Each structure stands twice: as C-alpha cells, then as structure tokens.
Short mmCIF file of C-alpha atoms in Angstrom, two decimals:
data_model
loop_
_atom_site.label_atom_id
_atom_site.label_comp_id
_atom_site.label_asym_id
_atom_site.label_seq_id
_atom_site.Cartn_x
_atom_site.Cartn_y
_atom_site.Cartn_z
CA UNK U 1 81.71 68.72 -52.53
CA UNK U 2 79.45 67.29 -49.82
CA UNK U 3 76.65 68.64 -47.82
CA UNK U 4 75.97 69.92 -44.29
CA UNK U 5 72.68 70.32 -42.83
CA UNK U 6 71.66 74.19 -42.67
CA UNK U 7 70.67 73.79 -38.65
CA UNK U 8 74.25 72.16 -38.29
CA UNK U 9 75.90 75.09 -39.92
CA UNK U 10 73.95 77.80 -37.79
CA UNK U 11 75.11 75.72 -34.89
CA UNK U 12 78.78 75.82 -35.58
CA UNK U 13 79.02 79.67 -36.62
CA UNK U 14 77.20 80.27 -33.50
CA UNK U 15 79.80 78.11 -31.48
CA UNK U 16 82.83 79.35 -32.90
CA UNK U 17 81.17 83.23 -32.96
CA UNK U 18 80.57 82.61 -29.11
CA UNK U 19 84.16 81.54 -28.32
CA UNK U 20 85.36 84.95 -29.89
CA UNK U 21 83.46 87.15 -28.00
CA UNK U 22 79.62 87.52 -28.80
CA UNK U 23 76.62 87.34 -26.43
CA UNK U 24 74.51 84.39 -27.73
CA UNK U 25 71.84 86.04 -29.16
CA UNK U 26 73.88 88.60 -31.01
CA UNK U 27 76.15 85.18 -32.05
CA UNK U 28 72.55 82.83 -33.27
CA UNK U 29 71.60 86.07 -35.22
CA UNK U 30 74.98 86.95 -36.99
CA UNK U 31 75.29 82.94 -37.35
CA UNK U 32 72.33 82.44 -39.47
CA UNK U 33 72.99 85.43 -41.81
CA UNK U 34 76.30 83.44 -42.51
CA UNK U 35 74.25 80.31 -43.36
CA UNK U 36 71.31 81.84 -44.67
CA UNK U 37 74.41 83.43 -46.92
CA UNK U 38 75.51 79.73 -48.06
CA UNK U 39 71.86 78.66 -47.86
CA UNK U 40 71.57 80.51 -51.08
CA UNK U 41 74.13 79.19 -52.84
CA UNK U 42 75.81 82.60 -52.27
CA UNK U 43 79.11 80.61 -51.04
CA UNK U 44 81.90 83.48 -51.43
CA UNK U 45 79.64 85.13 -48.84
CA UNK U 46 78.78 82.55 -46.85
CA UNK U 47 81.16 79.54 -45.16
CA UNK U 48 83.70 80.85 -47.74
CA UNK U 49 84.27 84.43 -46.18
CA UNK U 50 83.54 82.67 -42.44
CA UNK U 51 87.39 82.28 -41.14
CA UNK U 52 88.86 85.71 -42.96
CA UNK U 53 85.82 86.97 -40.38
CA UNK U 54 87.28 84.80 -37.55
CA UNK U 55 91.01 86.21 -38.49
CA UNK U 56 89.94 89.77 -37.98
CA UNK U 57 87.85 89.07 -34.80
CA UNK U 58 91.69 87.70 -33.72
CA UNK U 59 93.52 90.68 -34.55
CA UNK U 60 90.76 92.81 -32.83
CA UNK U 61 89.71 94.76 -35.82
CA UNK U 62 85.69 94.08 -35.24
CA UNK U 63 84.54 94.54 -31.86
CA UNK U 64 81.53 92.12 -30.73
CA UNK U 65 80.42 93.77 -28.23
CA UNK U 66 79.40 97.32 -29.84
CA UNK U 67 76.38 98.33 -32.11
CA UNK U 68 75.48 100.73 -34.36
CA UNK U 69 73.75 103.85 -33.64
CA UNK U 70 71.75 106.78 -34.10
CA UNK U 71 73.85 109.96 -34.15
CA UNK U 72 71.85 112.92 -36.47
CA UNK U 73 68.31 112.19 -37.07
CA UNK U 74 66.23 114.53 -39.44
CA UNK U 75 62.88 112.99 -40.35
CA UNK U 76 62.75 110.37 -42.85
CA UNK U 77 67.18 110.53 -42.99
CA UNK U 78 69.59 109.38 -40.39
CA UNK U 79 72.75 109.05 -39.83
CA UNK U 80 74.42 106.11 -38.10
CA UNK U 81 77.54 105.02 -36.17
CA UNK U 82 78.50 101.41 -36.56
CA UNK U 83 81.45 101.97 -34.15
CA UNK U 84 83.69 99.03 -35.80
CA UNK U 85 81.70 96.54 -34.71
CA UNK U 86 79.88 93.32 -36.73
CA UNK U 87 78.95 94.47 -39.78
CA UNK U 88 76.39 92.29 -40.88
CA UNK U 89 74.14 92.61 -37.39
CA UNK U 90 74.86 96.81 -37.92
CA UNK U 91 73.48 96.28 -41.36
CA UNK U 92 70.78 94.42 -40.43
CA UNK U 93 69.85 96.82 -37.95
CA UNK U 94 69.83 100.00 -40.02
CA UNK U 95 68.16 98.51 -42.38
CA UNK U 96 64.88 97.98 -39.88
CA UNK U 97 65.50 101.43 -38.95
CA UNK U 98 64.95 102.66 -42.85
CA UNK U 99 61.94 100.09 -43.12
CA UNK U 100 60.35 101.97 -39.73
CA UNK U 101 60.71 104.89 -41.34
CA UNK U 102 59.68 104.31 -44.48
CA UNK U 103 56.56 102.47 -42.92
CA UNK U 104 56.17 106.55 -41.13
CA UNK U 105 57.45 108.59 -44.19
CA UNK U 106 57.10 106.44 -47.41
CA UNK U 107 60.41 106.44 -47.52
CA UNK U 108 63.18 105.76 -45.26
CA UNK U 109 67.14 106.55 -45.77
CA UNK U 110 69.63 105.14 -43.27
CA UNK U 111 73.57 105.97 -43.80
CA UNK U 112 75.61 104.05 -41.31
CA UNK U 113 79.58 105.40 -41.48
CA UNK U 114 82.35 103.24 -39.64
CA UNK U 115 81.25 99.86 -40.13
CA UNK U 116 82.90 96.61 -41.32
CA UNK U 117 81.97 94.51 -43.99
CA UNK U 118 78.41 93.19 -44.35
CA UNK U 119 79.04 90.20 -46.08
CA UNK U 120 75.91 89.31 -48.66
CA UNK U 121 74.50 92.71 -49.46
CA UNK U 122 71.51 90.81 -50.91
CA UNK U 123 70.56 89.57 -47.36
CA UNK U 124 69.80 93.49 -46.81
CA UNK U 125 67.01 93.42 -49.84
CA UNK U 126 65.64 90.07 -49.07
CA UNK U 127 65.20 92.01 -45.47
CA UNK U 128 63.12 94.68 -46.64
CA UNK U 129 61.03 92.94 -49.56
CA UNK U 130 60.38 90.35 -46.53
CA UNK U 131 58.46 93.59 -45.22
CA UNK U 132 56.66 94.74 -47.75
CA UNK U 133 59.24 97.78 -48.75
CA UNK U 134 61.08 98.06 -52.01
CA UNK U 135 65.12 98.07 -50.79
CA UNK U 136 68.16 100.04 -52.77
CA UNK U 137 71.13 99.77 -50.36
CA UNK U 138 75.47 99.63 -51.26
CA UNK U 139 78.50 99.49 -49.53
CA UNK U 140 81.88 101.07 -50.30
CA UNK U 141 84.74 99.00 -50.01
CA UNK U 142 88.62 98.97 -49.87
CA UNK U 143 90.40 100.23 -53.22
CA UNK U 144 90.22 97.11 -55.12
CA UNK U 145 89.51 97.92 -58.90
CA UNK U 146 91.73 100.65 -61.42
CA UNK U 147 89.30 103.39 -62.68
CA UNK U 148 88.49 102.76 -66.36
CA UNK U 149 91.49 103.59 -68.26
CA UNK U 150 93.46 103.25 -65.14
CA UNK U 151 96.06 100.61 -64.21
CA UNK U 152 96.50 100.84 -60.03
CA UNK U 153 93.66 100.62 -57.34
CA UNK U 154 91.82 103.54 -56.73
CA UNK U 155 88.20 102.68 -56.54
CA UNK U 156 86.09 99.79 -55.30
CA UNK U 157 84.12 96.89 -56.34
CA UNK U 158 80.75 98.88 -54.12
CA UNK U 159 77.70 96.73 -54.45
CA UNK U 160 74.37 97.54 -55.23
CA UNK U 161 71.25 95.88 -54.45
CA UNK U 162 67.84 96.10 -55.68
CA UNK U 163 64.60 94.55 -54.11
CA UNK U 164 61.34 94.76 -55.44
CA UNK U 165 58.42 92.76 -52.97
CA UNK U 166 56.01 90.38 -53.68
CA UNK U 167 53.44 89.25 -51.01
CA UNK U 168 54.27 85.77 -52.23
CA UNK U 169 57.82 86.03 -50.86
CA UNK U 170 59.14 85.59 -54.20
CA UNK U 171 60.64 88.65 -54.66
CA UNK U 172 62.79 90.31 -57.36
CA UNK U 173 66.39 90.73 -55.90
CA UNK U 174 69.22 92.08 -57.98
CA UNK U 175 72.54 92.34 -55.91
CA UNK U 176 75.74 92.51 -57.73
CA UNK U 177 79.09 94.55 -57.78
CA UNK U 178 80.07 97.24 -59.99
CA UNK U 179 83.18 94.70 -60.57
CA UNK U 180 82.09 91.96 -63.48
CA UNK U 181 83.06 89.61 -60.98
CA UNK U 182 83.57 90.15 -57.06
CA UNK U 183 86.62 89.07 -55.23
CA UNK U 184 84.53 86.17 -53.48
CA UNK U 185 83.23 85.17 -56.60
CA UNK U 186 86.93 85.33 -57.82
CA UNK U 187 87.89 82.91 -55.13
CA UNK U 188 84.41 80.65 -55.20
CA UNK U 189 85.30 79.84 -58.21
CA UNK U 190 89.47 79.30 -57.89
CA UNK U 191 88.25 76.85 -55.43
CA UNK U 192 86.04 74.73 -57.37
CA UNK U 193 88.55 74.87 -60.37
CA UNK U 194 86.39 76.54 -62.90
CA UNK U 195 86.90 79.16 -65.08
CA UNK U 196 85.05 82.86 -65.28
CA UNK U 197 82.04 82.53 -68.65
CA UNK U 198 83.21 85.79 -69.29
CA UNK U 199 86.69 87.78 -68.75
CA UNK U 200 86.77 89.09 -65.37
CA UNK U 201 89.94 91.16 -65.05
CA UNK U 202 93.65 90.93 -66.16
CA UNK U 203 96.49 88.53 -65.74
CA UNK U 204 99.96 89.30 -64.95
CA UNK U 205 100.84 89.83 -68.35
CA UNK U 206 97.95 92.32 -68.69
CA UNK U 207 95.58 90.61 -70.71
CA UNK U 208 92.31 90.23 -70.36
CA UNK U 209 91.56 86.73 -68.87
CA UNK U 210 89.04 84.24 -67.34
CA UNK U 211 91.21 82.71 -65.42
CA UNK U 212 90.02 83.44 -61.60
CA UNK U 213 93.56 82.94 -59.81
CA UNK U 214 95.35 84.99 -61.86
CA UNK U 215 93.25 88.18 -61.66
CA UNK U 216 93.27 87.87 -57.53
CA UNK U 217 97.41 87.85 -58.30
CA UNK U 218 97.05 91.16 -60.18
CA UNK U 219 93.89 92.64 -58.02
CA UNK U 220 92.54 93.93 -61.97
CA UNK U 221 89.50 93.18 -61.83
CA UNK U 222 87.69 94.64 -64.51
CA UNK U 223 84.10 97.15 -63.86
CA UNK U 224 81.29 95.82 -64.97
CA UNK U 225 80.25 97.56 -68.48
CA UNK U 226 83.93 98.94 -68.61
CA UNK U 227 83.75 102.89 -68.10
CA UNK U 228 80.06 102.76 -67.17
CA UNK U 229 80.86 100.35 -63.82
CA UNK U 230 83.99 102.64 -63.20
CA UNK U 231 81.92 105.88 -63.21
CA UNK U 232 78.66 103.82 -61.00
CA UNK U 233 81.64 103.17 -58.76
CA UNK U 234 82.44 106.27 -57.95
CA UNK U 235 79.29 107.94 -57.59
CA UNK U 236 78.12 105.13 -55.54
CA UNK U 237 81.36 106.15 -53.47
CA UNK U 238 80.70 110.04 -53.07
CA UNK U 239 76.70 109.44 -52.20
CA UNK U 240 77.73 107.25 -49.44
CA UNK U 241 80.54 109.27 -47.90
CA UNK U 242 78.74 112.72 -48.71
CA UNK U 243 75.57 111.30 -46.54
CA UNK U 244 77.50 109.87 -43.77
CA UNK U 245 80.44 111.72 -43.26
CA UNK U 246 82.07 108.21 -43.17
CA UNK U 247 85.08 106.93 -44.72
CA UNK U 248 85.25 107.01 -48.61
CA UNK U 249 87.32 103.65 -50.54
CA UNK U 250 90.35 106.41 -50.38
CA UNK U 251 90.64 106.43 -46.42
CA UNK U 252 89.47 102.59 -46.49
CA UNK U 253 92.72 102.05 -48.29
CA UNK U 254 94.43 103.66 -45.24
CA UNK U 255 93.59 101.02 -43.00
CA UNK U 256 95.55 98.45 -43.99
CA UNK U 257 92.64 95.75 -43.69
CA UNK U 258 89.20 96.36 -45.41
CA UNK U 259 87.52 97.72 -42.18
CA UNK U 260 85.05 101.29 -41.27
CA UNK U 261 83.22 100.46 -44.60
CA UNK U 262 80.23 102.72 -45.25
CA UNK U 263 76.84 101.86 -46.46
CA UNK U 264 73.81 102.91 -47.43
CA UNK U 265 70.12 101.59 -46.72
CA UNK U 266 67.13 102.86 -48.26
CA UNK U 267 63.50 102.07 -47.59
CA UNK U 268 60.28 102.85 -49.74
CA UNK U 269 56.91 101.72 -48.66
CA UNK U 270 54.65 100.85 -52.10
CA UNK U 271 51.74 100.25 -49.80
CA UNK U 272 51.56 104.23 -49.48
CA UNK U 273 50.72 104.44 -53.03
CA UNK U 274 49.24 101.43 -54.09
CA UNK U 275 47.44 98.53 -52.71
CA UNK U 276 49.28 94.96 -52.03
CA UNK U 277 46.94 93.92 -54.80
CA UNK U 278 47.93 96.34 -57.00
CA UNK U 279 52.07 95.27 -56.34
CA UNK U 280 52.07 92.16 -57.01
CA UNK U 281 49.96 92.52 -60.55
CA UNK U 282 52.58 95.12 -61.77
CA UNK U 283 55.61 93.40 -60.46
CA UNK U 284 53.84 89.89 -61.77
CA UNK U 285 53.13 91.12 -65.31
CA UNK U 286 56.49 92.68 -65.70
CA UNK U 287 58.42 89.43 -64.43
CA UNK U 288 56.00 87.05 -66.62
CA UNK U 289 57.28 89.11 -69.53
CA UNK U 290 60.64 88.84 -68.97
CA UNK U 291 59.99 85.37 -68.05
CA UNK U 292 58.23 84.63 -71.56
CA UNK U 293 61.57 85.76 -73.24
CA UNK U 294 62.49 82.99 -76.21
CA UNK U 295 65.68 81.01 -74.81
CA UNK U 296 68.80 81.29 -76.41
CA UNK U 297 69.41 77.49 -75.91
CA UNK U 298 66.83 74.84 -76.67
CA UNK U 299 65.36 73.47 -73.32
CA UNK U 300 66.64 76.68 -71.78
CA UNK U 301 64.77 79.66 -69.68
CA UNK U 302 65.32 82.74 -68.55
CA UNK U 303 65.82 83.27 -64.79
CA UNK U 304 64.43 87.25 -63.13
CA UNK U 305 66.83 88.21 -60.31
CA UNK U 306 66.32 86.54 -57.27
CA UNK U 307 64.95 83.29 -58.79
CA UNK U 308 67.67 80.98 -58.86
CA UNK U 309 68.50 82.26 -55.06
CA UNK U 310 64.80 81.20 -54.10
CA UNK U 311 65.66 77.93 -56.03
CA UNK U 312 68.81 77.01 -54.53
CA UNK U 313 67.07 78.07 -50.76
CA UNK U 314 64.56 75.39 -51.26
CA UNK U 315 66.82 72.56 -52.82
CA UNK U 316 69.69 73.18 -50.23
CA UNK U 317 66.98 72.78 -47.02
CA UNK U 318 66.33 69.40 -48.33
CA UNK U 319 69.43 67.89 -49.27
CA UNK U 320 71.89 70.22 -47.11
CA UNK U 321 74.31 73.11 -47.74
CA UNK U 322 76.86 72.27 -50.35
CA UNK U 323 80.42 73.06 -48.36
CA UNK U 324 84.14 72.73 -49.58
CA UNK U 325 85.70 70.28 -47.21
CA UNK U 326 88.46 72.07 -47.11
CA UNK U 327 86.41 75.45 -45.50
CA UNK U 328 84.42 72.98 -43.72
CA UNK U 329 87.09 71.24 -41.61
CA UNK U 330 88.50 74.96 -41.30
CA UNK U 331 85.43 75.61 -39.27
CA UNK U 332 84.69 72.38 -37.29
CA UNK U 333 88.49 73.20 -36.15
CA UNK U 334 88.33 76.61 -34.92
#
C-alpha cells in the first residue's frame, strides 16, 4: 500500500476525466467527489471504481456532456431527468435542488429517473448535513442479490443513507447497502487479501462464506438482516420507481451494464422547527450516549456513524490517500 497526495489524485481524475470528454469544470468537480470518495477511506468507491467508470465512458454508455433536469415540478416534489449522463455530478445536483427546497418548504424531495451510478451514496448526506438539512437519499441498482429464500438475482443491493447535521461539521452519517456487504466492498477487500468479519454471501458450493472472491464468482451476496434486507430492498425499489417513473432493478437488468439507475434525494430543514442550538444538544446528547456504551474489548470504543469517515478524512490529508499500486498505475496510465 503506499500513499498519494489528495491534490495529486484530484489532478489525475481531472486529467484523465478531461481526455474522455468533460468540460473542465464539470471534470475538477466530478474529480474531487472521486477523491473526496478515497479521501474517506471509502476505497471501493473511490480510485477502486475509477477505471470500470473510464470503461463505460469508452463504450459510450455515460454521456459527459448532458445534465440532469427538471421535468414535473409540484411544490416541495420534483421529478428529474438525468438523461444518462455522470451520475455522481446529477446526484450532486438534485440533491441542492431538495436542500433549496427544503430551505422553502421544510422539506424537499427530488426523484431523478435515468441516471448512472453515483458512486459513494454517503457523499450525498455529507452534502446536505454540510447545509444544515437532515439527508435520507438511495439508489436502485442492477439485479445483484436473490430475494430471501431465493437462489437467482432478482433484486438489488439499493443503498440507503442517513445524515443527521451538526453545526460542528461532525455529523452523523449512516450509508450502507441493504447487501451485508456491497460488491465494492466485496472487491476492496479481495484486493487487500482479507477476509469478510462476518459471512457475506455464498460460495460455489452454496455455503455460506467469508471468503470475498468467491461470493463475486456466485453474485450471492447475502441481505443484510436476511429477510428483513430482502424486503427493505424491495420497497426501497418500488418508492423509487413509483416517484420517478424511472427504471426499477427489473428493467436495469435489461441493460446489459448497470446504467439509467434511479435515485432518490430527500431534504428536511431542522432549522424550521428548532433552533441550531437546539440541534446540536439533541443530536450531541444522543451520540454521547451511544458513545458512553461499555466496550466489548478492553481499550476498545464505540464509533457513531460517520466518525471513523471524519477520522480517516483528517489522517489521510496529512499523510496522503492510501492507493493499491496496482489501481494506481491503472490511472497514471490512462
């Protein structure tokens, strides 16, 4: 493992994002939500998903050049367009849109249909806790996880994010998929040769293993709480498609590659109801509870959402970005 200086890495992604087509602002901004991504120690996200990006910019199945927009528009709801185009920067975008509105209504519900993947779906949160609003926003994906009880794809891995603000910046950030593990998880950890700490999914024998390469040969990934991650899944599924008219993970499984995702970005504006003041003492007290939990190990603490994120922010803007070489090179090359 060695380390890359964050600036270096928004430099590269920028270059390489240029040479395939983007304007140079729309290529800076979609290149630091790429590092910001690894910045985190969010990895599978980050430099890690960077040339399967590249590869479909190749084949012409994200368009640079488009962006999202408004096409229905009914008070504090809207419905958006991403036209195939850059996922992230579409997500990014309708996401402001829901914070404007919530900042108008309270609340503020964006559902943008045809667009591609959005990489970190925590990036979203962070986004609008960094304006004062609390963010709930998910994605639908390709089929890539058997219903409970099932044995062949049929639903997906959708994440969900959470983000509660704190004026501090600090904020409490939950973003995880309804998989136990997601497929660039699966892979960040192939590639640093560890094993899952809990079973993630089935080998090709069809037990239950935590052995990373094997469950990307069998695509079984197992839902998170069993039936209960199965049924969020699908739900999560039928809200999006239901609000957007977008494709569900059924007609994303058409596609042949994981493109025309849909997603949903809500907005709610505490500082309608209560007072900064009075936000950060309820979010504070609840957190310091947690936070006062007795560690199962000796020496050992408990961590709220978002913490070891802020942690790994701070360490990896001194020391630099840890990279695999291997991804690294990949990039320096393109």
């Amino acid at each position: 493992m060695m380390r890359i200086p964050y600036e270096t890495m928004v430099t590269e992604f920028k270059r390489v994002l240029e040479k395939y087509g983007f304007e140079e602002k729309l290529a800076q901004d979609a290149a630091v939500i790429f590092a910001q991504n690894s910045l985190a120690g969010v990895f599978s996200h980050g430099l890690n998903r960077f040339p399967r990006v590249v590869e479909y910019l190749q084949k012409g199945e994200i368009d640079p050049k488009v962006q999202a927009d408004c096409v229905l528009s009914m008070g504090a709801f809207e419905r958006w367009d991403g036209h195939r185009g850059f996922g992230p920067l579409n997500a990014k975008l309708a996401m402001d849109r829901a914070v404007a509105l919530a900042k108008e209504y309270g609340i503020g519900i964006v559902a943008l249909g045809n667009n591609n993947h959005w990489m970190r779906g925590g990036s979203y949160g962070w986004q609008a806790a960094d304006q004062g609003c609390i963010g709930i926003c998910w994605s639908n994906t390709c089929p890539n996880m058997p219903a409970w009880g099932g044995v062949d794809r049929k639903i997906g891995n959708n994440p969900l994010i959470f983000a509660i603000p704190r004026s501090s910046g600090e904020h409490v950030v939950i973003d995880c998929a309804v998989s136990q593990f997601s497929y660039g998880k699966l892979e960040d950890c192939r590639l640093k040769g560890v094993q899952l700490p809990v079973p993630g999914g089935y080998d090709t024998q069809g037990n239950l293993t935590t052995d990373p390469g094997e469950i990307e040969k069998t695509w079984r990934v197992l839902p998170m709480g069993y039936w209960k991650g199965s049924g969020i899944s699908i739900a999560l599924d039928l809200i999006a498609t239901v609000l957007s008219n977008g494709n569900s993970v059924h007609t994303i499984g058409t596609f042949g590659d994981e493109v025309g995702l849909t997603q949903i970005m809500i907005a709610i504006d505490p500082s309608k109801a209560n007072t900064v003041e009075l936000t950060d003492q309820i979010v504070d007290d609840i957190v310091g509870d947690v936070k006062a939990s007795i560690p199962e190990k000796e020496g050992g603490q408990v961590y709220y959402p978002g913490e070891l994120e802020l942690k790994s922010i701070r360490e990896n803007m001194e020391l630099g970005v840890p990279v695999i070489q291997e991804k690294w090179e990949q990039v320096l090359a393109m």
